[in-house]
Coordinates of N, CA, C and O in Angstrom, one line a residue:
M1 N -25.0 116.5 33.0 CA -24.8 115.3 33.7 C -24.6 114.2 32.7 O -25.4 114.0 31.8
I2 N -23.6 113.4 32.8 CA -23.2 112.3 31.9 C -23.6 111.0 32.6 O -23.2 110.7 33.7
F3 N -24.4 110.2 31.8 CA -24.8 108.9 32.3 C -23.7 107.9 31.9 O -23.2 107.9 30.8
K4 N -23.4 107.0 32.9 CA -22.4 105.9 32.6 C -22.9 104.9 31.6 O -22.2 104.4 30.8
E5 N -24.2 104.6 31.6 CA -24.8 103.6 30.7 C -26.0 104.3 30.0 O -26.8 104.9 30.6
S6 N -26.0 104.1 28.7 CA -27.1 104.6 28.0 C -28.4 103.7 28.1 O -28.3 102.6 28.7
V7 N -29.5 104.2 27.7 CA -30.7 103.4 27.7 C -30.6 102.1 26.9 O -31.1 101.1 27.4
L8 N -29.9 102.2 25.8 CA -29.7 101.0 25.0 C -29.0 99.9 25.8 O -29.3 98.7 25.7
F9 N -27.9 100.2 26.6 CA -27.2 99.2 27.3 C -28.1 98.6 28.4 O -28.1 97.4 28.6
V10 N -28.9 99.4 29.1 CA -29.7 99.0 30.2 C -30.8 98.0 29.6 O -31.1 97.0 30.1
V11 N -31.4 98.5 28.5 CA -32.5 97.7 27.9 C -31.9 96.3 27.4 O -32.6 95.3 27.5
T12 N -30.8 96.4 26.8 CA -30.1 95.2 26.3 C -29.8 94.2 27.4 O -30.1 93.0 27.3
K13 N -29.3 94.7 28.5 CA -29.1 93.8 29.7 C -30.3 93.2 30.2 O -30.3 92.0 30.7
A14 N -31.5 93.8 30.0 CA -32.7 93.2 30.4 C -33.3 92.3 29.4 O -34.0 91.3 29.8
L15 N -33.1 92.6 28.1 CA -33.7 91.7 27.1 C -32.9 90.4 26.8 O -33.6 89.4 26.4
I16 N -31.6 90.4 26.9 CA -30.9 89.2 26.6 C -31.3 88.0 27.4 O -31.5 86.9 26.8
P17 N -31.4 88.1 28.7 CA -31.9 86.9 29.4 C -33.3 86.5 29.0 O -33.6 85.3 28.9
L18 N -34.2 87.4 28.6 CA -35.5 87.1 28.1 C -35.4 86.4 26.7 O -36.2 85.5 26.4
I19 N -34.5 86.8 25.9 CA -34.3 86.1 24.6 C -33.8 84.7 24.8 O -34.3 83.8 24.2
F20 N -32.9 84.5 25.7 CA -32.4 83.1 26.0 C -33.6 82.3 26.6 O -33.7 81.1 26.3
L21 N -34.3 82.9 27.5 CA -35.5 82.1 28.1 C -36.5 81.8 27.0 O -37.0 80.6 27.0
F22 N -36.8 82.7 26.1 CA -37.7 82.4 25.0 C -37.2 81.3 24.1 O -37.9 80.4 23.7
A23 N -35.9 81.3 23.9 CA -35.3 80.2 23.1 C -35.5 78.8 23.7 O -35.8 77.8 23.1
L24 N -35.3 78.8 25.1 CA -35.5 77.5 25.8 C -37.0 77.1 25.8 O -37.3 75.9 25.7
Y25 N -37.9 78.1 25.8 CA -39.3 77.8 25.7 C -39.6 77.2 24.4 O -40.3 76.2 24.3
V26 N -39.1 77.8 23.3 CA -39.3 77.3 22.0 C -38.7 75.9 21.8 O -39.3 75.0 21.2
Q27 N -37.6 75.6 22.4 CA -36.9 74.3 22.4 C -37.8 73.3 23.1 O -38.1 72.2 22.5
F28 N -38.3 73.5 24.3 CA -39.0 72.5 25.0 C -40.5 72.4 24.6 O -41.1 71.5 24.9
H29 N -41.0 73.5 23.9 CA -42.4 73.4 23.5 C -42.5 72.8 22.1 O -43.6 72.5 21.6
G30 N -41.4 72.5 21.5 CA -41.4 71.9 20.1 C -42.1 70.6 20.0 O -42.5 70.2 18.9
D31 N -42.2 69.8 21.1 CA -42.9 68.6 21.1 C -44.4 68.8 20.9 O -45.1 67.9 20.4
F32 N -44.9 69.9 21.4 CA -46.4 70.1 21.5 C -46.9 71.1 20.5 O -48.1 71.3 20.4
G33 N -46.1 71.9 19.9 CA -46.5 72.9 19.0 C -45.4 73.4 18.1 O -44.4 72.7 18.0
P34 N -45.6 74.6 17.5 CA -44.5 75.1 16.6 C -43.2 75.3 17.4 O -43.3 75.8 18.5
G35 N -42.2 75.0 16.8 CA -40.9 75.3 17.5 C -40.0 74.0 17.4 O -40.3 73.1 16.7
G36 N -38.9 74.1 18.1 CA -38.0 72.9 18.1 C -36.6 73.4 18.1 O -36.3 74.6 18.4
G37 N -35.7 72.5 17.8 CA -34.3 72.8 17.9 C -33.7 73.8 17.0 O -32.9 74.7 17.3
F38 N -34.2 73.8 15.7 CA -33.7 74.8 14.7 C -34.1 76.2 15.1 O -33.2 77.1 15.1
Q39 N -35.3 76.4 15.4 CA -35.8 77.7 15.8 C -35.2 78.2 17.1 O -34.8 79.4 17.2
A40 N -35.1 77.3 18.1 CA -34.5 77.7 19.3 C -33.0 78.0 19.2 O -32.5 79.0 19.8
G41 N -32.3 77.2 18.4 CA -30.9 77.5 18.2 C -30.7 78.8 17.5 O -29.7 79.6 17.8
T42 N -31.5 79.2 16.6 CA -31.4 80.5 15.9 C -31.7 81.6 16.9 O -31.0 82.6 16.9
I43 N -32.7 81.5 17.7 CA -33.0 82.6 18.7 C -31.9 82.7 19.7 O -31.5 83.8 20.0
F44 N -31.4 81.6 20.1 CA -30.3 81.6 21.2 C -29.0 82.3 20.6 O -28.4 83.1 21.3
S45 N -28.7 82.0 19.4 CA -27.5 82.6 18.8 C -27.8 84.1 18.5 O -26.9 84.9 18.6
A46 N -29.0 84.4 18.2 CA -29.4 85.8 17.9 C -29.2 86.6 19.2 O -28.8 87.8 19.1
G47 N -29.4 86.0 20.4 CA -29.1 86.7 21.6 C -27.7 87.1 21.8 O -27.3 88.3 22.2
F48 N -26.8 86.2 21.4 CA -25.3 86.6 21.4 C -25.0 87.6 20.4 O -24.1 88.5 20.6
I49 N -25.6 87.5 19.2 CA -25.3 88.5 18.2 C -25.8 89.9 18.6 O -25.1 90.9 18.3
F50 N -26.9 89.9 19.2 CA -27.5 91.2 19.7 C -26.5 91.7 20.8 O -26.2 93.0 20.8
Y51 N -26.0 90.9 21.6 CA -25.0 91.3 22.6 C -23.8 91.9 21.9 O -23.3 93.0 22.4
S52 N -23.3 91.3 20.9 CA -22.2 91.8 20.2 C -22.5 93.2 19.5 O -21.6 94.0 19.5
L53 N -23.6 93.3 18.9 CA -24.0 94.5 18.3 C -24.1 95.7 19.2 O -23.7 96.9 18.8
V54 N -24.5 95.5 20.4 CA -24.6 96.6 21.4 C -23.3 96.8 22.1 O -22.9 98.0 22.3
F55 N -22.7 95.8 22.6 CA -21.5 95.9 23.5 C -20.2 95.8 22.8 O -19.1 96.1 23.3
G56 N -20.2 95.4 21.5 CA -19.0 95.3 20.8 C -18.5 93.8 20.6 O -18.7 93.0 21.5
F57 N -17.9 93.6 19.5 CA -17.4 92.2 19.1 C -16.3 91.7 20.0 O -16.2 90.6 20.4
D58 N -15.4 92.7 20.5 CA -14.3 92.3 21.3 C -14.9 91.8 22.7 O -14.3 90.8 23.3
R59 N -15.9 92.3 23.2 CA -16.5 91.9 24.4 C -17.2 90.5 24.3 O -17.1 89.7 25.2
L60 N -17.8 90.3 23.1 CA -18.3 88.9 22.8 C -17.2 87.9 22.8 O -17.4 86.8 23.3
K61 N -16.1 88.2 22.2 CA -15.0 87.3 22.1 C -14.5 86.9 23.5 O -14.0 85.8 23.7
R62 N -14.6 87.8 24.5 CA -14.2 87.5 25.8 C -15.2 86.6 26.5 O -14.9 85.8 27.4
V63 N -16.5 86.6 26.1 CA -17.6 85.9 26.7 C -17.6 84.5 26.0 O -17.9 83.5 26.7
V64 N -17.5 84.4 24.7 CA -17.7 83.1 24.0 C -16.3 82.7 23.4 O -15.6 83.4 22.8
N65 N -16.0 81.4 23.7 CA -14.8 80.8 23.2 C -15.1 80.0 21.9 O -16.0 79.2 21.9
I66 N -14.3 80.3 20.9 CA -14.6 79.6 19.6 C -14.4 78.1 19.7 O -15.1 77.3 19.1
S67 N -13.4 77.7 20.5 CA -13.1 76.2 20.6 C -14.3 75.5 21.3 O -14.7 74.4 20.9
I68 N -14.9 76.2 22.2 CA -16.1 75.6 22.9 C -17.3 75.5 21.9 O -18.0 74.5 21.9
L69 N -17.4 76.5 21.0 CA -18.5 76.5 20.0 C -18.3 75.3 19.1 O -19.2 74.7 18.7
E70 N -17.0 75.1 18.7 CA -16.7 73.9 17.8 C -17.1 72.6 18.5 O -17.6 71.7 17.9
I71 N -16.8 72.5 19.8 CA -17.1 71.3 20.5 C -18.6 71.1 20.7 O -19.1 70.0 20.5
I72 N -19.3 72.2 20.9 CA -20.8 72.2 21.0 C -21.4 71.7 19.6 O -22.3 70.9 19.6
A73 N -20.8 72.2 18.5 CA -21.3 71.8 17.2 C -21.2 70.3 17.0 O -22.1 69.7 16.5
V74 N -20.0 69.8 17.3 CA -19.7 68.4 17.1 C -20.6 67.6 18.0 O -21.2 66.5 17.6
T75 N -20.8 68.0 19.2 CA -21.7 67.3 20.2 C -23.1 67.2 19.7 O -23.8 66.2 19.8
G76 N -23.6 68.3 19.1 CA -25.0 68.3 18.5 C -25.1 67.3 17.4 O -26.1 66.5 17.4
V77 N -24.1 67.2 16.5 CA -24.2 66.3 15.4 C -24.1 64.8 15.9 O -24.8 63.9 15.5
V78 N -23.2 64.6 16.9 CA -23.1 63.3 17.5 C -24.4 62.9 18.2 O -24.8 61.7 18.1
L79 N -25.1 63.8 18.9 CA -26.4 63.4 19.5 C -27.4 63.0 18.4 O -28.1 62.0 18.6
F80 N -27.4 63.8 17.4 CA -28.4 63.5 16.3 C -28.1 62.1 15.7 O -29.0 61.2 15.6
V81 N -26.9 62.0 15.2 CA -26.5 60.7 14.4 C -26.5 59.6 15.4 O -26.9 58.4 15.1
G82 N -26.0 59.8 16.6 CA -25.9 58.7 17.6 C -27.2 58.2 18.0 O -27.4 57.0 18.2
T83 N -28.2 59.0 18.0 CA -29.6 58.6 18.3 C -30.1 57.7 17.2 O -30.7 56.6 17.5
G84 N -29.8 58.0 16.0 CA -30.2 57.2 14.8 C -29.5 55.9 14.9 O -30.2 54.8 14.7
F85 N -28.2 55.8 15.1 CA -27.5 54.6 15.2 C -27.9 53.7 16.4 O -27.9 52.5 16.3
L86 N -28.2 54.4 17.5 CA -28.7 53.6 18.7 C -30.0 52.9 18.3 O -30.2 51.8 18.7
C87 N -30.9 53.6 17.6 CA -32.2 53.0 17.2 C -31.9 51.8 16.3 O -32.5 50.7 16.4
M88 N -30.9 51.9 15.4 CA -30.5 50.7 14.6 C -29.9 49.6 15.4 O -30.2 48.4 15.2
F89 N -29.1 50.0 16.3 CA -28.4 49.0 17.2 C -29.5 48.2 18.0 O -29.3 47.0 18.3
L90 N -30.5 48.9 18.4 CA -31.6 48.2 19.2 C -32.6 47.4 18.3 O -33.6 46.9 18.8
G91 N -32.4 47.4 17.0 CA -33.2 46.5 16.2 C -34.1 47.3 15.2 O -34.8 46.6 14.5
G92 N -34.2 48.6 15.3 CA -35.1 49.3 14.4 C -34.4 50.0 13.2 O -33.2 49.6 12.9
E93 N -35.1 50.9 12.6 CA -34.5 51.6 11.5 C -33.8 52.9 12.1 O -34.0 53.3 13.2
F94 N -33.1 53.6 11.2 CA -32.4 54.8 11.6 C -33.5 55.8 12.0 O -34.4 56.1 11.3
L95 N -33.3 56.3 13.2 CA -34.2 57.3 13.9 C -35.7 56.8 14.1 O -36.6 57.6 14.1
N96 N -35.8 55.5 14.2 CA -37.1 54.9 14.6 C -37.1 54.9 16.1 O -36.7 54.0 16.8
Y97 N -37.7 56.0 16.7 CA -37.6 56.2 18.2 C -38.3 55.1 19.0 O -38.1 55.0 20.2
S98 N -39.2 54.4 18.4 CA -40.0 53.4 19.1 C -39.1 52.4 19.8 O -39.5 51.8 20.9
Y99 N -37.9 52.1 19.3 CA -37.0 51.1 19.9 C -36.2 51.6 21.1 O -35.5 50.9 21.7
L100 N -36.4 52.9 21.4 CA -35.6 53.5 22.5 C -36.2 53.1 23.9 O -35.5 53.3 24.9
S101 N -37.4 52.6 23.9 CA -38.0 52.3 25.2 C -39.0 51.1 24.9 O -39.4 50.8 23.8
D102 N -39.4 50.5 26.0 CA -40.4 49.4 25.9 C -41.8 50.0 25.4 O -42.5 49.3 24.7
D103 N -42.1 51.2 25.9 CA -43.3 51.9 25.6 C -43.0 52.8 24.3 O -42.1 53.6 24.4
N104 N -43.8 52.6 23.3 CA -43.6 53.4 22.0 C -43.6 54.9 22.3 O -42.8 55.6 21.7
L105 N -44.6 55.3 23.1 CA -44.8 56.7 23.3 C -43.6 57.3 24.0 O -43.1 58.4 23.7
V106 N -43.1 56.6 25.0 CA -42.0 57.1 25.8 C -40.7 57.1 24.9 O -40.0 58.1 24.9
G107 N -40.6 56.1 24.1 CA -39.5 56.1 23.1 C -39.5 57.2 22.1 O -38.5 57.9 21.8
Q108 N -40.7 57.5 21.6 CA -40.9 58.7 20.7 C -40.5 60.0 21.4 O -39.8 60.8 20.8
H109 N -41.0 60.2 22.6 CA -40.7 61.5 23.3 C -39.2 61.6 23.6 O -38.6 62.6 23.4
L110 N -38.6 60.5 24.0 CA -37.2 60.5 24.3 C -36.3 60.8 23.1 O -35.4 61.6 23.1
G111 N -36.7 60.1 22.0 CA -35.9 60.3 20.8 C -36.1 61.7 20.2 O -35.1 62.3 19.8
I112 N -37.3 62.2 20.2 CA -37.5 63.5 19.7 C -36.7 64.5 20.6 O -36.1 65.5 20.0
F113 N -36.8 64.4 21.9 CA -36.1 65.3 22.8 C -34.5 65.3 22.5 O -33.9 66.3 22.4
I114 N -34.0 64.1 22.3 CA -32.5 64.0 22.1 C -32.1 64.6 20.8 O -31.2 65.4 20.6
V115 N -32.9 64.3 19.7 CA -32.6 64.8 18.4 C -32.8 66.3 18.3 O -31.9 67.0 17.8
E116 N -33.8 66.8 18.9 CA -34.0 68.3 18.9 C -33.0 69.0 19.7 O -32.6 70.1 19.4
L117 N -32.5 68.4 20.8 CA -31.4 68.9 21.5 C -30.1 69.0 20.7 O -29.4 70.0 20.7
G118 N -29.9 67.9 19.9 CA -28.7 67.9 19.0 C -28.8 69.0 17.9 O -27.9 69.7 17.6
V119 N -30.0 69.2 17.4 CA -30.3 70.2 16.4 C -30.1 71.6 17.0 O -29.4 72.4 16.4
F120 N -30.6 71.8 18.2 CA -30.4 73.1 18.9 C -28.9 73.4 19.1 O -28.5 74.5 18.7
L121 N -28.2 72.5 19.6 CA -26.7 72.7 19.8 C -26.0 73.0 18.5 O -25.2 73.9 18.5
T122 N -26.3 72.2 17.5 CA -25.6 72.4 16.2 C -26.0 73.7 15.6 O -25.1 74.5 15.2
V123 N -27.2 74.1 15.5 CA -27.6 75.3 14.9 C -27.1 76.5 15.6 O -26.6 77.5 15.0
F124 N -27.2 76.5 17.0 CA -26.7 77.6 17.8 C -25.3 77.8 17.5 O -24.8 79.0 17.3
S125 N -24.5 76.8 17.6 CA -23.0 77.0 17.6 C -22.6 77.3 16.1 O -21.7 78.1 15.9
V126 N -23.2 76.7 15.1 CA -22.8 77.0 13.7 C -23.1 78.4 13.3 O -22.3 79.1 12.7
L127 N -24.3 78.9 13.7 CA -24.7 80.3 13.4 C -23.7 81.2 14.1 O -23.3 82.2 13.5
L128 N -23.4 81.0 15.3 CA -22.4 81.9 16.0 C -21.0 81.8 15.4 O -20.4 82.8 15.3
L129 N -20.6 80.6 15.0 CA -19.3 80.4 14.3 C -19.3 81.2 13.0 O -18.3 81.8 12.7
L130 N -20.4 81.1 12.3 CA -20.5 81.9 11.0 C -20.4 83.4 11.3 O -19.8 84.2 10.6
F131 N -21.1 83.9 12.4 CA -21.0 85.3 12.8 C -19.6 85.6 13.1 O -19.1 86.7 12.7
F132 N -18.9 84.8 13.8 CA -17.4 85.0 14.1 C -16.6 85.1 12.8 O -15.7 85.9 12.7
C133 N -16.9 84.2 11.9 CA -16.1 84.2 10.6 C -16.3 85.5 9.8 O -15.4 86.1 9.2
F134 N -17.6 86.0 9.8 CA -17.8 87.2 9.0 C -17.4 88.5 9.7 O -17.0 89.4 9.0
V135 N -17.4 88.5 11.0 CA -17.0 89.7 11.7 C -15.5 89.8 12.1 O -14.9 90.9 11.9
D136 N -15.0 88.7 12.5 CA -13.5 88.7 12.9 C -12.6 88.5 11.7 O -12.5 87.5 11.2
R137 N -12.1 89.6 11.2 CA -11.2 89.6 10.1 C -9.8 89.7 10.5 O -9.3 90.3 11.3

């Protein structure tokens, strides 16, 4: 009897959503403990690389568009730098989040969230773009 899908395919289909969920947990838990945008972006891109290793690079290229990854990378950098310049525009120093709100604590949380989101997007997309560069010859 021949199985259509091996155990590896079935386990991978179950693990990849959990990898993405863990990356989001690391992203949003970064304010309160270890973690943040860099770690979450690395884990998120590792989920796509794992997908490619199991199902093949051609299938990953059908799922992920390189142009979209480039746009995501630029968006992440713009979020990071834009937050810094917004702080300066509001009268503070570069990345002084206190100026983002009337309440210092709210401004700090908002600024950290936006910057960490920018780092997440940039790290995720750049790592995946590097993977594409090395694999797609």
